Short mmCIF file of C-alpha atoms in Angstrom, two decimals:
data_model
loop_
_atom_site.label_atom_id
_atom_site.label_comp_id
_atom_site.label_asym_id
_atom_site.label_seq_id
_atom_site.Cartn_x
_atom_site.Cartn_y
_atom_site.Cartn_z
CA UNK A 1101 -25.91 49.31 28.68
CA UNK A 1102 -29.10 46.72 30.05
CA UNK A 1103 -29.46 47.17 33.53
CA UNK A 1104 -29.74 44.65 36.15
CA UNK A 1105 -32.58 42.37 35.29
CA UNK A 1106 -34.45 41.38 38.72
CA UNK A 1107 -36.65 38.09 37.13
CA UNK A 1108 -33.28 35.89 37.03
CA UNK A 1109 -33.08 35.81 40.58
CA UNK A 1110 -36.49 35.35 40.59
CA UNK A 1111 -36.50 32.32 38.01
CA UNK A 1112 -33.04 30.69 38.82
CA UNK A 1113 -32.99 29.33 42.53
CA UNK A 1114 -29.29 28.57 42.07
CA UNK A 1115 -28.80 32.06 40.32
CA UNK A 1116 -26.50 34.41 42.90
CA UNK A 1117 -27.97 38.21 42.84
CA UNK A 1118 -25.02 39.60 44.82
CA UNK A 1119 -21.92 38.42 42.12
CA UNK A 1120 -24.46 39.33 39.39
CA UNK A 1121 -24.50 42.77 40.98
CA UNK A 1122 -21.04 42.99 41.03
CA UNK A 1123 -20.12 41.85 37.73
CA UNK A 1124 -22.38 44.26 36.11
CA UNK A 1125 -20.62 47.56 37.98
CA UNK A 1126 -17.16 46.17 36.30
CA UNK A 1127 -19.21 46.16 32.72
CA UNK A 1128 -20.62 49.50 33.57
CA UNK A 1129 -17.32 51.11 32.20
CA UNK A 1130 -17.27 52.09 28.57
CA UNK A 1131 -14.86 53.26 26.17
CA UNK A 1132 -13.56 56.50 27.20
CA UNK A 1133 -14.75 56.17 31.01
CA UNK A 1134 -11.81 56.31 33.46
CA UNK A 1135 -13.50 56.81 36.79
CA UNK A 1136 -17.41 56.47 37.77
CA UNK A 1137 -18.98 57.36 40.78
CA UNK A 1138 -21.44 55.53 42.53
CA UNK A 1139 -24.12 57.81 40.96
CA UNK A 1140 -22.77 56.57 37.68
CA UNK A 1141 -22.99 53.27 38.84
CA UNK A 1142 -27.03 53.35 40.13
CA UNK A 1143 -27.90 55.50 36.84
CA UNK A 1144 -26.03 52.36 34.61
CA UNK A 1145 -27.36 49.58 36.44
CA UNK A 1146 -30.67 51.09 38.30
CA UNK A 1147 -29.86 49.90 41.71
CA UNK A 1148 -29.95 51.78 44.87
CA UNK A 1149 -27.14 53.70 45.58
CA UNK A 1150 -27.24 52.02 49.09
CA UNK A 1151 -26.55 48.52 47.20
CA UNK A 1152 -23.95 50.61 44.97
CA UNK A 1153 -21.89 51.55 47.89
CA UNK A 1154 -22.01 47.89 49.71
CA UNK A 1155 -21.00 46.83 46.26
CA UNK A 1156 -18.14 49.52 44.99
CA UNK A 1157 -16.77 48.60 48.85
CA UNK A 1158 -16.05 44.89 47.85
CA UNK A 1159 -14.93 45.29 44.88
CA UNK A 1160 -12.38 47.64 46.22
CA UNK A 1161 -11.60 45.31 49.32
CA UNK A 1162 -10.97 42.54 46.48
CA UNK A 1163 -8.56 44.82 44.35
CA UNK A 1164 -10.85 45.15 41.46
CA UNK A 1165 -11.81 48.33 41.93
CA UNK A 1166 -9.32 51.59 43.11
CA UNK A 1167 -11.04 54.40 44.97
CA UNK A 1168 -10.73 57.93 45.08
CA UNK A 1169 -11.53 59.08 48.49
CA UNK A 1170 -10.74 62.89 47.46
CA UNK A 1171 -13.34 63.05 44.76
CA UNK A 1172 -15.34 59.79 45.35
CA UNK A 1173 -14.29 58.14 41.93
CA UNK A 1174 -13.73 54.37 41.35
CA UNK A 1175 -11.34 52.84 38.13
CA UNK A 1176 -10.57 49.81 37.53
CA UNK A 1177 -7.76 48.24 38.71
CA UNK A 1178 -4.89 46.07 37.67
CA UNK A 1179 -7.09 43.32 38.99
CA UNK A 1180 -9.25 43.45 35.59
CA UNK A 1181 -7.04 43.27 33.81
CA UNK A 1182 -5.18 40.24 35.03
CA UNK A 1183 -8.54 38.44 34.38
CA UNK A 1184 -8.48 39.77 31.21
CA UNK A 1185 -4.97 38.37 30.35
CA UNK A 1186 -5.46 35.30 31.58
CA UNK A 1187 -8.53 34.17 29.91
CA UNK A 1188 -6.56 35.63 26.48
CA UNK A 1189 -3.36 33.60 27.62
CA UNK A 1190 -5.58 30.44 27.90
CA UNK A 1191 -6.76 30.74 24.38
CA UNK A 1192 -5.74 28.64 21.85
CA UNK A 1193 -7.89 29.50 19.08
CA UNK A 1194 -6.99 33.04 19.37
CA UNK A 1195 -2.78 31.82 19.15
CA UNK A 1196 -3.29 29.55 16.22
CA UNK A 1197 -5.54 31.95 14.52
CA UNK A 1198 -3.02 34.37 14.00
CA UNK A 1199 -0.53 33.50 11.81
CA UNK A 1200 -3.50 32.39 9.28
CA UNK A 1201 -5.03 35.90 9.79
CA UNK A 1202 -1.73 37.70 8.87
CA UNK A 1203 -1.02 35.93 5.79
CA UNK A 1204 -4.88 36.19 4.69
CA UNK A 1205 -4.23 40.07 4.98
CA UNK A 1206 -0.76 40.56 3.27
CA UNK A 1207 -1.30 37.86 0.32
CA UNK A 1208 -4.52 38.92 0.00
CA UNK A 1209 -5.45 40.96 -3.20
CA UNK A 1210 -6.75 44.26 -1.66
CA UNK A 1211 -4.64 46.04 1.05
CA UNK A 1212 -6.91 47.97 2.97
CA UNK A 1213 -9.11 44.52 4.22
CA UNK A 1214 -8.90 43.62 8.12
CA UNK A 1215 -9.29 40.65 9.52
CA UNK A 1216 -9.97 39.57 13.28
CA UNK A 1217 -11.69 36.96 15.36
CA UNK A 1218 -14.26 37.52 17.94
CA UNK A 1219 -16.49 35.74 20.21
CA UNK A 1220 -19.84 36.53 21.64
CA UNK A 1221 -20.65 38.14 24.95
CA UNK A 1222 -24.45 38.90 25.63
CA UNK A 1223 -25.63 40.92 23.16
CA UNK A 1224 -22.17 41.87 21.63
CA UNK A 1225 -18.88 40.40 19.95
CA UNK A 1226 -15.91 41.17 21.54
CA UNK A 1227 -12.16 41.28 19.36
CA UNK A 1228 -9.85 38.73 20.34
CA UNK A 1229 -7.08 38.98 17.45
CA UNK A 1230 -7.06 41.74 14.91
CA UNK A 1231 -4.96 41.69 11.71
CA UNK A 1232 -5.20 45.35 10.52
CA UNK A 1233 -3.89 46.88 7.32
CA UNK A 1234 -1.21 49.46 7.38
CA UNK A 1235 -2.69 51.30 4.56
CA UNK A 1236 -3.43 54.97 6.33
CA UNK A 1237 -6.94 54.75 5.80
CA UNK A 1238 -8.66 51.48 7.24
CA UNK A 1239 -10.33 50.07 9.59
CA UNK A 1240 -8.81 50.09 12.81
CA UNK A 1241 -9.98 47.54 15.07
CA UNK A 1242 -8.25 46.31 18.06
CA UNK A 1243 -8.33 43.43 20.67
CA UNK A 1244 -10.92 43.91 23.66
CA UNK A 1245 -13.12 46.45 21.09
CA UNK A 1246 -16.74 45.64 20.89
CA UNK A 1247 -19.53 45.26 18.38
CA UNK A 1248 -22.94 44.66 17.80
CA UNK A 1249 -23.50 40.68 17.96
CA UNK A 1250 -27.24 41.35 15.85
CA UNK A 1251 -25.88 43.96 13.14
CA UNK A 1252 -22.66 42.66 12.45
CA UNK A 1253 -21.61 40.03 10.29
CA UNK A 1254 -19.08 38.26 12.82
CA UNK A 1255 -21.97 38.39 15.04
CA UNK A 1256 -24.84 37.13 12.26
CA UNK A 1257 -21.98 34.26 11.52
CA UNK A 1258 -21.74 33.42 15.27
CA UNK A 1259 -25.33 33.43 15.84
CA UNK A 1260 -26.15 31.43 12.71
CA UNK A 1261 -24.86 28.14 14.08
CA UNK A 1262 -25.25 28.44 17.46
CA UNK A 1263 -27.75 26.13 19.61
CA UNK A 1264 -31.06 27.13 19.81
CA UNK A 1265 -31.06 27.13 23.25
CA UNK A 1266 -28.27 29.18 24.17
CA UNK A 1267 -29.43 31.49 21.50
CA UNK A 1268 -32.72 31.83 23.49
CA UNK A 1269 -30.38 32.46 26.81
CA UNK A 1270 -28.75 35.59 24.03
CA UNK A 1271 -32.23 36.46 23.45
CA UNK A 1272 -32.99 37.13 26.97
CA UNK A 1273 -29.85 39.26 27.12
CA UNK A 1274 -31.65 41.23 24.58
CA UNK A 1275 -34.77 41.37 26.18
CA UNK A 1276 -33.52 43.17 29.19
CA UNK A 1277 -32.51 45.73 26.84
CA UNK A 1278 -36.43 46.52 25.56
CA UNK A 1279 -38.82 44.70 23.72
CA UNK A 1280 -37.99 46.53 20.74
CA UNK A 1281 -34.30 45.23 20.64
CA UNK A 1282 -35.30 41.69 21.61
CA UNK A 1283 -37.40 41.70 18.42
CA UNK A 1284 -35.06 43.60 16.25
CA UNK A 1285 -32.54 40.30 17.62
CA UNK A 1286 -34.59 37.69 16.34
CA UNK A 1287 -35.36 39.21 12.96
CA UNK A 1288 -31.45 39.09 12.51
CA UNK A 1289 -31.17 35.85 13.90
CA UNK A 1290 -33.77 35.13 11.00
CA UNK A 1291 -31.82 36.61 8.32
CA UNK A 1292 -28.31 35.28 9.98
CA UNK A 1293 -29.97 31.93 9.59
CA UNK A 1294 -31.02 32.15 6.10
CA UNK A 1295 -27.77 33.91 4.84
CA UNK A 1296 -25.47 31.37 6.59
CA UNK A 1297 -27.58 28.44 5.02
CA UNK A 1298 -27.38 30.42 0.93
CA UNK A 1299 -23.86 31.41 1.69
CA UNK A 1300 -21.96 29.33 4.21
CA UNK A 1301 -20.81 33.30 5.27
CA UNK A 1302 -22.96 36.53 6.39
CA UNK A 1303 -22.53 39.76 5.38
CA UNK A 1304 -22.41 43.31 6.58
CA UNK A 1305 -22.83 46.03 4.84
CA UNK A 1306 -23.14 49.33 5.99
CA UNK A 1307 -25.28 47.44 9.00
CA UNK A 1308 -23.01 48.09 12.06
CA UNK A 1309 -21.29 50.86 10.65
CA UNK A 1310 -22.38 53.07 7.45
CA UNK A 1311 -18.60 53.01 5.82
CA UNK A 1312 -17.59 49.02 6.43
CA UNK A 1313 -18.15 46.20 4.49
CA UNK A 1314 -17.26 42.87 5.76
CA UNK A 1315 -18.06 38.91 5.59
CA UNK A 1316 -17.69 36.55 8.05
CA UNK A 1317 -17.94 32.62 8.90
CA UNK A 1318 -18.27 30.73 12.07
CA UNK A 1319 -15.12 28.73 13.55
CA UNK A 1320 -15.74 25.86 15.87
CA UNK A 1321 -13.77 24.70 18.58
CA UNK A 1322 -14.13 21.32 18.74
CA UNK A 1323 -12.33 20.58 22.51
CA UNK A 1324 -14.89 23.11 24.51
CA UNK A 1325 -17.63 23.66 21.77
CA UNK A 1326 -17.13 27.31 21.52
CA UNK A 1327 -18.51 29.27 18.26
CA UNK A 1328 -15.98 31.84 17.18
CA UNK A 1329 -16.28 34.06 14.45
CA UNK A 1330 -14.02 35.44 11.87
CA UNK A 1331 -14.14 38.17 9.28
CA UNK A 1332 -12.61 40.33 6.81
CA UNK A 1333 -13.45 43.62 6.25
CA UNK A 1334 -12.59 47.23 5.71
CA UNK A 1335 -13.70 51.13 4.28
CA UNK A 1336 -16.27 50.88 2.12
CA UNK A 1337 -15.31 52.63 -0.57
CA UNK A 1338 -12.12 50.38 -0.59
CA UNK A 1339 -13.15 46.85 0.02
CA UNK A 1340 -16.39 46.48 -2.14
CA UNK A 1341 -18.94 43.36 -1.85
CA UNK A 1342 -18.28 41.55 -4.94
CA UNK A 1343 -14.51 41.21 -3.87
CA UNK A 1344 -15.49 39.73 -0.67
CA UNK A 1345 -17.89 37.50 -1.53
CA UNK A 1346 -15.76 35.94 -4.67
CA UNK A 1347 -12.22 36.43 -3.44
CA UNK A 1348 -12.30 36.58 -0.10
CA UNK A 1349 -15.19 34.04 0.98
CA UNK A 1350 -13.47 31.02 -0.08
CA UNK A 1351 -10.25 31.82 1.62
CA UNK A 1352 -12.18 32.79 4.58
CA UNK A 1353 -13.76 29.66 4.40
CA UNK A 1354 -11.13 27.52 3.77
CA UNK A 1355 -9.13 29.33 7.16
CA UNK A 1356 -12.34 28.77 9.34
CA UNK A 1357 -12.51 24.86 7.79
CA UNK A 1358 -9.07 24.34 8.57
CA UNK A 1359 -8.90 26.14 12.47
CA UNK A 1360 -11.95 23.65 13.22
CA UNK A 1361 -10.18 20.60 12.02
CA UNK A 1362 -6.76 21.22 14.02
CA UNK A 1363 -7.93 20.67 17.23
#
């Protein structure tokens, strides 16, 4: 995880340190992590453990975080998760997607492809509806999981039509990460770019993980302007390239054309 990156406050008069502080101890929990301590917290974020405990305080005060006096643990609480709901609840792409994704799946040719939608978040994509197969070996994927935005192809497919400018913003996200990753970033925003423009989809294989293959395409919303991306995809040695890119892209496409145009 980036830690907290100092220069925004420094750049952005209007830019407030103390909820940026506090968002990033929620995102300091990972998959698998049911408690942190404030030493967690400082090592994930590199501030003071002073600022950590002002911080971990509030968050508890405003029900987001539960603490464990007896141990000095924090978890999340219910809190989070309403958050969570809601902004899913409010979703519309994500409701009318669905249907679409399930019959993709099922009348589709192979049965161990999976398809889901996902939407960028800094530097990664995060699942908002997941179609898996029910073959027993596949690739499981479920809503809220994360992946890489730059080495996935739902990210590449995201990225390759987004602004300029907001991908700069991504970029930065990127940046506070390492030199080395924000460089890495915009040689796959390079190759996103081209492949999207060959294409109209991007590919990934083996890139985020070394057993999945998948395509994806961008989905525009037209009402709020969000880029959403969806994919298909599945075990390697099940769902090869050439299926995907004959079979599958132009009902992908043909999904993503018609999600756009129903708003």
């Amino acid at each position: 995880m980036e830690q907290f990156d100092p220069e925004l406050e420094s750049k952005d008069r209007n830019f407030v340190t103390a909820l940026a502080r506090g968002l990033e101890l929620l995102r300091c929990f990972r998959r698998g992590d049911h408690t942190l301590t404030n030493s967690d917290f400082s090592e994930r974020t590199g501030l003071p453990k002073a600022t950590i405990s002002r911080l971990t305080h509030t968050l508890c005060e405003l029900d987001y975080l539960v603490a464990d006096s007896r141990v000095g643990t924090y978890r999340l609480s219910a809190g989070v998760l309403r958050l969570g709901f809601s902004r899913l609840a409010a979703m519309d792409m994500r409701d009318r997607a669905k249907h679409e994704m399930s019959a993709l799946r099922t009348k589709g040719p192979n049965p161990y492809v999976t398809v889901a939608l996902g939407e960028q978040h800094r530097t990664e994509v995060i699942y908002l509806a997941t179609e898996s197969s029910n073959e027993g070996v596949t690739l499981m994927v479920r809503v809220g999981s994360r992946l890489p935005l730059f080495h996935s192809a739902m990210g590449k497919a995201i990225l390759a039509v987004t602004p300029e400018d907001r991908c700069e913003q991504i970029f930065g996200f990127a940046r506070a990460e390492g030199e080395d990753v924000e460089k890495d970033a915009r040689a796959c925003y390079k190759q996103a770019l081209s492949e999207y423009a060959a294409n109209g989809f991007c590919t990934g294989y083996g890139n985020w993980r070394s057993d999945v293959n998948g395509i994806a395409v961008p989905v525009h919303s037209l009402s709020d302007g969000r880029v959403y991306g969806l994919n298909v995809g599945g075990p390697s040695y099940h769902v090869k390239p050439k299926q995907l890119e004959t079979v599958y892209a132009p009902k992908l496409l043909k999904l993503a054309e018609g999600l756009s145009a129903k708003e």
